[in-house]
PDB file of C-alpha atoms and ligand atoms in Angstrom:
ATOM      1  CA  UNK A   1     200.439  74.777  95.300  1.00 98.00           C
ATOM      2  CA  UNK A   2     200.583  72.889  91.688  1.00 98.00           C
ATOM      3  CA  UNK A   3     203.639  71.396  90.860  1.00 98.00           C
ATOM      4  CA  UNK A   4     204.087  71.003  86.927  1.00 98.00           C
ATOM      5  CA  UNK A   5     206.829  69.644  84.691  1.00 98.00           C
ATOM      6  CA  UNK A   6     207.300  67.828  81.553  1.00 98.00           C
ATOM      7  CA  UNK A   7     210.009  67.130  79.170  1.00 98.00           C
ATOM      8  CA  UNK A   8     211.165  68.574  75.940  1.00 98.00           C
ATOM      9  CA  UNK A   9     208.143  67.342  73.788  1.00 98.00           C
ATOM     10  CA  UNK A  10     205.677  68.862  76.833  1.00 98.00           C
ATOM     11  CA  UNK A  11     207.605  71.955  76.856  1.00 98.00           C
ATOM     12  CA  UNK A  12     205.185  74.319  74.534  1.00 98.00           C
ATOM     13  CA  UNK A  13     201.929  73.147  75.747  1.00 98.00           C
ATOM     14  CA  UNK A  14     203.308  73.438  79.507  1.00 98.00           C
ATOM     15  CA  UNK A  15     203.829  76.958  78.836  1.00 98.00           C
ATOM     16  CA  UNK A  16     200.339  77.347  77.561  1.00 98.00           C
ATOM     17  CA  UNK A  17     199.186  75.410  81.371  1.00 98.00           C
ATOM     18  CA  UNK A  18     201.579  77.814  83.051  1.00 98.00           C
ATOM     19  CA  UNK A  19     199.634  80.989  81.344  1.00 98.00           C
ATOM     20  CA  UNK A  20     195.993  79.291  81.822  1.00 98.00           C
ATOM     21  CA  UNK A  21     196.842  78.539  85.496  1.00 98.00           C
ATOM     22  CA  UNK A  22     197.895  82.418  85.862  1.00 98.00           C
ATOM     23  CA  UNK A  23     195.052  83.352  84.384  1.00 98.00           C
ATOM     24  CA  UNK A  24     192.654  81.404  86.983  1.00 98.00           C
ATOM     25  CA  UNK A  25     194.877  82.559  89.669  1.00 98.00           C
ATOM     26  CA  UNK A  26     196.072  79.171  90.500  1.00 98.00           C
ATOM     27  CA  UNK A  27     199.725  79.151  91.856  1.00 98.00           C
ATOM     28  CA  UNK A  28     202.187  76.521  90.923  1.00 98.00           C
ATOM     29  CA  UNK A  29     205.815  75.611  90.789  1.00 98.00           C
ATOM     30  CA  UNK A  30     207.443  74.775  88.035  1.00 98.00           C
ATOM     31  CA  UNK A  31     210.208  72.114  88.090  1.00 98.00           C
ATOM     32  CA  UNK A  32     211.215  71.898  84.184  1.00 97.00           C
ATOM     33  CA  UNK A  33     212.320  71.467  81.800  1.00 98.00           C
ATOM     34  CA  UNK A  34     212.849  74.568  81.140  1.00 98.00           C
ATOM     35  CA  UNK A  35     213.594  74.322  77.143  1.00 97.00           C
ATOM     36  CA  UNK A  36     212.787  72.580  74.290  1.00 94.00           C
ATOM     37  CA  UNK A  37     216.037  70.914  74.590  1.00 97.00           C
ATOM     38  CA  UNK A  38     216.352  67.166  74.631  1.00 98.00           C
ATOM     39  CA  UNK A  39     216.211  65.719  78.330  1.00 98.00           C
ATOM     40  CA  UNK A  40     215.107  62.673  80.029  1.00 98.00           C
ATOM     41  CA  UNK A  41     211.288  62.767  81.337  1.00 98.00           C
ATOM     42  CA  UNK A  42     211.605  60.452  84.567  1.00 98.00           C
ATOM     43  CA  UNK A  43     213.583  63.418  85.960  1.00 98.00           C
ATOM     44  CA  UNK A  44     210.619  65.526  85.631  1.00 98.00           C
ATOM     45  CA  UNK A  45     208.540  62.844  86.807  1.00 98.00           C
ATOM     46  CA  UNK A  46     210.607  62.511  90.037  1.00 98.00           C
ATOM     47  CA  UNK A  47     210.691  65.982  90.534  1.00 98.00           C
ATOM     48  CA  UNK A  48     207.037  66.533  90.831  1.00 98.00           C
ATOM     49  CA  UNK A  49     206.209  63.422  92.018  1.00 98.00           C
ATOM     50  CA  UNK A  50     208.311  64.510  95.299  1.00 98.00           C
ATOM     51  CA  UNK A  51     207.240  67.674  95.641  1.00 98.00           C
ATOM     52  CA  UNK A  52     203.582  66.181  96.200  1.00 98.00           C
ATOM     53  CA  UNK A  53     204.513  63.379  98.547  1.00 98.00           C
ATOM     54  CA  UNK A  54     206.842  66.219 100.450  1.00 98.00           C
ATOM     55  CA  UNK A  55     203.627  68.030 100.819  1.00 98.00           C
ATOM     56  CA  UNK A  56     204.778  70.878  99.228  1.00 98.00           C
ATOM     57  CA  UNK A  57     202.483  70.576  96.580  1.00 98.00           C
ATOM     58  CA  UNK A  58     198.680  69.156  96.432  1.00 98.00           C
ATOM     59  CA  UNK A  59     198.418  68.147  92.574  1.00 98.00           C
ATOM     60  CA  UNK A  60     200.495  68.259  89.891  1.00 98.00           C
ATOM     61  CA  UNK A  61     200.594  68.553  86.228  1.00 99.00           C
ATOM     62  CA  UNK A  62     203.072  66.089  84.019  1.00 99.00           C
ATOM     63  CA  UNK A  63     203.333  66.333  80.071  1.00 98.00           C
ATOM     64  CA  UNK A  64     205.471  64.521  77.778  1.00 98.00           C
ATOM     65  CA  UNK A  65     205.090  63.694  74.155  1.00 98.00           C
ATOM     66  CA  UNK A  66     202.572  60.675  74.888  1.00 98.00           C
ATOM     67  CA  UNK A  67     201.808  61.182  78.627  1.00 98.00           C
ATOM     68  CA  UNK A  68     203.360  57.307  78.594  1.00 98.00           C
ATOM     69  CA  UNK A  69     206.447  57.959  80.012  1.00 98.00           C
ATOM     70  CA  UNK A  70     206.298  60.525  82.307  1.00 98.00           C
ATOM     71  CA  UNK A  71     202.942  58.723  84.230  1.00 98.00           C
ATOM     72  CA  UNK A  72     204.713  55.680  84.244  1.00 98.00           C
ATOM     73  CA  UNK A  73     207.731  57.086  85.722  1.00 98.00           C
ATOM     74  CA  UNK A  74     205.761  59.005  88.111  1.00 98.00           C
ATOM     75  CA  UNK A  75     203.421  55.944  88.849  1.00 98.00           C
ATOM     76  CA  UNK A  76     206.879  54.391  90.446  1.00 98.00           C
ATOM     77  CA  UNK A  77     206.871  56.732  93.509  1.00 98.00           C
ATOM     78  CA  UNK A  78     204.619  55.428  96.501  1.00 97.00           C
ATOM     79  CA  UNK A  79     201.825  57.727  97.215  1.00 97.00           C
ATOM     80  CA  UNK A  80     201.679  58.833  93.371  1.00 98.00           C
ATOM     81  CA  UNK A  81     198.910  58.145  91.381  1.00 98.00           C
ATOM     82  CA  UNK A  82     199.408  59.325  88.000  1.00 98.00           C
ATOM     83  CA  UNK A  83     196.663  59.143  85.373  1.00 98.00           C
ATOM     84  CA  UNK A  84     197.256  59.969  82.100  1.00 98.00           C
ATOM     85  CA  UNK A  85     194.214  61.627  80.521  1.00 98.00           C
ATOM     86  CA  UNK A  86     193.264  62.586  76.954  1.00 98.00           C
ATOM     87  CA  UNK A  87     189.602  63.408  77.998  1.00 98.00           C
ATOM     88  CA  UNK A  88     187.634  65.298  80.378  1.00 98.00           C
ATOM     89  CA  UNK A  89     185.812  62.101  81.392  1.00 98.00           C
ATOM     90  CA  UNK A  90     188.851  60.290  82.301  1.00 98.00           C
ATOM     91  CA  UNK A  91     189.969  63.547  84.182  1.00 98.00           C
ATOM     92  CA  UNK A  92     187.006  63.799  86.465  1.00 98.00           C
ATOM     93  CA  UNK A  93     186.546  59.721  86.774  1.00 98.00           C
ATOM     94  CA  UNK A  94     190.243  59.540  88.352  1.00 98.00           C
ATOM     95  CA  UNK A  95     189.544  62.394  90.476  1.00 98.00           C
ATOM     96  CA  UNK A  96     186.457  61.067  92.077  1.00 98.00           C
ATOM     97  CA  UNK A  97     187.690  56.879  91.900  1.00 98.00           C
ATOM     98  CA  UNK A  98     191.387  57.127  92.125  1.00 98.00           C
ATOM     99  CA  UNK A  99     191.626  60.555  94.251  1.00 98.00           C
ATOM    100  CA  UNK A 100     194.897  60.656  91.441  1.00 98.00           C
ATOM    101  CA  UNK A 101     197.096  63.392  92.507  1.00 98.00           C
ATOM    102  CA  UNK A 102     199.075  63.531  89.452  1.00 98.00           C
ATOM    103  CA  UNK A 103     197.431  64.174  85.638  1.00 99.00           C
ATOM    104  CA  UNK A 104     199.703  63.388  83.015  1.00 99.00           C
ATOM    105  CA  UNK A 105     198.857  64.650  79.224  1.00 98.00           C
ATOM    106  CA  UNK A 106     200.890  63.908  75.994  1.00 98.00           C
ATOM    107  CA  UNK A 107     201.235  67.170  74.109  1.00 98.00           C
ATOM    108  CA  UNK A 108     201.809  65.232  70.855  1.00 98.00           C
ATOM    109  CA  UNK A 109     198.312  63.448  71.204  1.00 98.00           C
ATOM    110  CA  UNK A 110     196.240  66.588  72.806  1.00 98.00           C
ATOM    111  CA  UNK A 111     195.321  69.807  71.503  1.00 98.00           C
ATOM    112  CA  UNK A 112     195.819  72.874  73.538  1.00 98.00           C
ATOM    113  CA  UNK A 113     192.302  73.888  74.061  1.00 98.00           C
ATOM    114  CA  UNK A 114     191.381  70.192  75.210  1.00 98.00           C
ATOM    115  CA  UNK A 115     194.378  70.369  77.264  1.00 98.00           C
ATOM    116  CA  UNK A 116     193.246  73.062  78.993  1.00 98.00           C
ATOM    117  CA  UNK A 117     189.622  71.862  79.747  1.00 98.00           C
ATOM    118  CA  UNK A 118     191.511  68.681  81.412  1.00 98.00           C
ATOM    119  CA  UNK A 119     193.516  70.003  83.614  1.00 98.00           C
ATOM    120  CA  UNK A 120     190.571  72.561  84.959  1.00 98.00           C
ATOM    121  CA  UNK A 121     188.269  69.189  85.209  1.00 98.00           C
ATOM    122  CA  UNK A 122     191.107  67.406  87.134  1.00 98.00           C
ATOM    123  CA  UNK A 123     191.591  70.658  89.618  1.00 98.00           C
ATOM    124  CA  UNK A 124     188.081  71.289  89.964  1.00 98.00           C
ATOM    125  CA  UNK A 125     186.526  67.861  90.749  1.00 98.00           C
ATOM    126  CA  UNK A 126     187.011  66.569  94.168  1.00 98.00           C
ATOM    127  CA  UNK A 127     187.462  62.899  95.243  1.00 98.00           C
ATOM    128  CA  UNK A 128     184.217  61.050  96.176  1.00 98.00           C
ATOM    129  CA  UNK A 129     184.975  59.724  99.770  1.00 97.00           C
ATOM    130  CA  UNK A 130     183.285  56.816  98.811  1.00 97.00           C
ATOM    131  CA  UNK A 131     183.601  53.584 100.878  1.00 98.00           C
ATOM    132  CA  UNK A 132     184.463  51.631  98.094  1.00 98.00           C
ATOM    133  CA  UNK A 133     187.036  54.007  96.212  1.00 98.00           C
ATOM    134  CA  UNK A 134     188.914  54.350  99.519  1.00 98.00           C
ATOM    135  CA  UNK A 135     189.031  50.732 100.213  1.00 98.00           C
ATOM    136  CA  UNK A 136     190.560  50.288  96.497  1.00 98.00           C
ATOM    137  CA  UNK A 137     193.280  52.965  96.867  1.00 97.00           C
ATOM    138  CA  UNK A 138     194.132  51.213 100.287  1.00 97.00           C
ATOM    139  CA  UNK A 139     194.563  47.848  98.112  1.00 97.00           C
ATOM    140  CA  UNK A 140     196.800  49.882  95.647  1.00 95.00           C
ATOM    141  CA  UNK A 141     198.873  51.366  98.602  1.00 94.00           C
ATOM    142  CA  UNK A 142     199.152  47.952 100.333  1.00 95.00           C
TER     143      UNK A 142
HETATM  144  C1  RB5 B   1     210.248  62.200  73.766  1.00 56.10           C
HETATM  145  O1  RB5 B   1     210.771  62.058  71.999  1.00 56.10           O
HETATM  146  C2  RB5 B   1     209.511  61.193  74.056  1.00 56.10           C
HETATM  147  O2  RB5 B   1     209.539  59.848  73.907  1.00 56.10           O
HETATM  148  C3  RB5 B   1     208.659  61.641  75.403  1.00 56.10           C
HETATM  149  O3  RB5 B   1     207.989  63.003  75.336  1.00 56.10           O
HETATM  150  C4  RB5 B   1     207.595  60.678  75.868  1.00 56.10           C
HETATM  151  O4  RB5 B   1     206.429  60.785  74.539  1.00 56.10           O
HETATM  152  C5  RB5 B   1     207.569  59.346  76.292  1.00 56.10           C
HETATM  153  O5  RB5 B   1     206.845  58.447  76.510  1.00 56.10           O
END
C-alpha cells in the first residue's frame, strides 16, 4: 500500500499521481489534503510518515509547492527517509542507495509528465542491499 499526501501547493499534482497509480493498478491511501485551500504541510508529512513507520503502508509520496517543507517535515520522523526528487536519476539512486521510503516532489518545480516518471522510478527500483549502503543507513538511524 502506498501512502500519499500533499498541501494545497501539491493538490493538483496529487490528483494526477493518484490517477496514474490507479491506471497502474497500485493501491494507495490518500492522507489529504482534499482541496486546494491553504493548509500546513507538516500535518500531511506527519500523517504519511506515521503510516509508513506503523507498517500500514510500505512507501509514501508527498507533494508541496517545492517539495522542501514537506520532505524536511517527514524526515523528522524516526525511520523515515524522504528524498526530494526532481529527476529520475535521483529517484533511482535514492532507492538503491538510501532505501528511501518517501519520495517528495515539488509541484511548482516539476511538471506532471516528469513527476509521474519520478514516481514510477521510485516505486519500481529496489534497494541494492549492498553492505556499504546498509551500514550508512544504520549510521543515519544511530
Ligand atoms: C505553500 O505556499 C508552500 O510554501 C509549500 O507548498 C512548500 O513549497 C513549502 O516548502
